[in-house]
Amino acid sequence: MNAIGPIEPGDDTYETRATGTASTGQAWTQPLRSRPLLTRHRRTALALATAAAVGAAGLSLYLTRPRPPEPPPPLYPSQTVAVTYKGEMTRPRAGDRSFSFTVSLSQDSGPPVSVRRITQPTTALSVTAAPHTPFTVKSGTPRTARITMHIRECGNVQRNAGLPFLVVTLRNVRAMQIQSFILGSAYAKDLSAALTAACPPNTDVMSKTP
């Protein structure tokens, strides 16, 4: 009777490598890992590294890109607004306490300017304006204002001021400024005539308005 044992595997059925020796001195084997899996891992790592390098280069280019220069700041409001005497001065009678005239406020360029206040330097007079302040002046659109002078005390009025001016408070997005505007010889002449008419010299018209 012939004995039939287990079928033996043929040569090279398993790909093996020696990983150690037993105490008997014979080598023992272990199957190798799959090479395709290792290749996929390497490709994935290489793709990630390439993407990171490209991203870093793009970020560097973005941060170091040439940038346009910052626009210059807008001009101060006093550099863009002009106040011009337009005449129409009323002629008060002796004892009157007010008279009025017209000015034009214009702007040649820049952002809009707010006219916050209009005054004059002497304490003997006060000023009101129509339209009431604040109002806005825009480039290319002049505004006309009617200025009324109120006499507080004739005894302190300067009837012959050489260069009378208005003090105007202006504001735009850059700054607020208080600017003196000299209105010229015609304004000086008309103002002197109005003050002399309202407060004649060598009179006793010295009382203050309530």
Short mmCIF file of N, CA and C in Angstrom, two decimals, residues 74-77 79-80 107-113 137-140 172-173:
data_model
loop_
_atom_site.label_atom_id
_atom_site.label_comp_id
_atom_site.label_asym_id
_atom_site.label_seq_id
_atom_site.Cartn_x
_atom_site.Cartn_y
_atom_site.Cartn_z
N PRO A 74 -6.17 114.19 1.04
CA PRO A 74 -6.85 115.37 0.49
C PRO A 74 -6.26 116.65 1.06
N LEU A 75 -6.43 117.74 0.34
CA LEU A 75 -5.93 119.02 0.80
C LEU A 75 -6.69 119.49 2.04
N TYR A 76 -6.05 120.39 2.79
CA TYR A 76 -6.74 121.01 3.92
C TYR A 76 -7.90 121.86 3.38
N PRO A 77 -8.98 121.99 4.14
CA PRO A 77 -10.14 122.73 3.63
C PRO A 77 -9.84 124.17 3.27
N GLN A 79 -7.31 125.25 1.85
CA GLN A 79 -6.62 125.28 0.56
C GLN A 79 -7.56 125.12 -0.62
N THR A 80 -8.80 124.78 -0.37
CA THR A 80 -9.72 124.52 -1.47
C THR A 80 -10.92 125.47 -1.50
N GLN A 107 -15.57 126.15 -3.96
CA GLN A 107 -14.49 125.17 -3.79
C GLN A 107 -14.01 124.75 -5.17
N ASP A 108 -12.69 124.73 -5.37
CA ASP A 108 -12.15 124.39 -6.68
C ASP A 108 -11.89 122.90 -6.86
N SER A 109 -11.69 122.15 -5.77
CA SER A 109 -11.42 120.72 -5.87
C SER A 109 -11.50 120.10 -4.49
N GLY A 110 -11.42 118.76 -4.48
CA GLY A 110 -11.35 118.06 -3.20
C GLY A 110 -12.71 117.62 -2.69
N PRO A 111 -12.70 116.91 -1.56
CA PRO A 111 -13.94 116.43 -0.96
C PRO A 111 -14.76 117.59 -0.42
N PRO A 112 -16.06 117.38 -0.21
CA PRO A 112 -16.92 118.46 0.29
C PRO A 112 -16.40 119.03 1.61
N VAL A 113 -16.68 120.32 1.80
CA VAL A 113 -16.25 121.03 3.00
C VAL A 113 -17.49 121.53 3.74
N VAL A 137 -20.20 123.01 1.28
CA VAL A 137 -19.76 123.54 -0.01
C VAL A 137 -19.11 122.39 -0.79
N LYS A 138 -19.53 122.21 -2.05
CA LYS A 138 -19.00 121.15 -2.90
C LYS A 138 -18.29 121.74 -4.10
N SER A 139 -17.33 120.98 -4.61
CA SER A 139 -16.57 121.42 -5.78
C SER A 139 -17.50 121.65 -6.96
N GLY A 140 -17.37 122.83 -7.58
CA GLY A 140 -18.17 123.17 -8.74
C GLY A 140 -19.56 123.69 -8.43
N ASN A 172 -13.23 119.25 6.61
CA ASN A 172 -13.41 118.18 5.63
C ASN A 172 -12.90 116.88 6.23
N VAL A 173 -12.69 115.85 5.39
CA VAL A 173 -12.30 114.54 5.93
C VAL A 173 -10.89 114.56 6.50
#
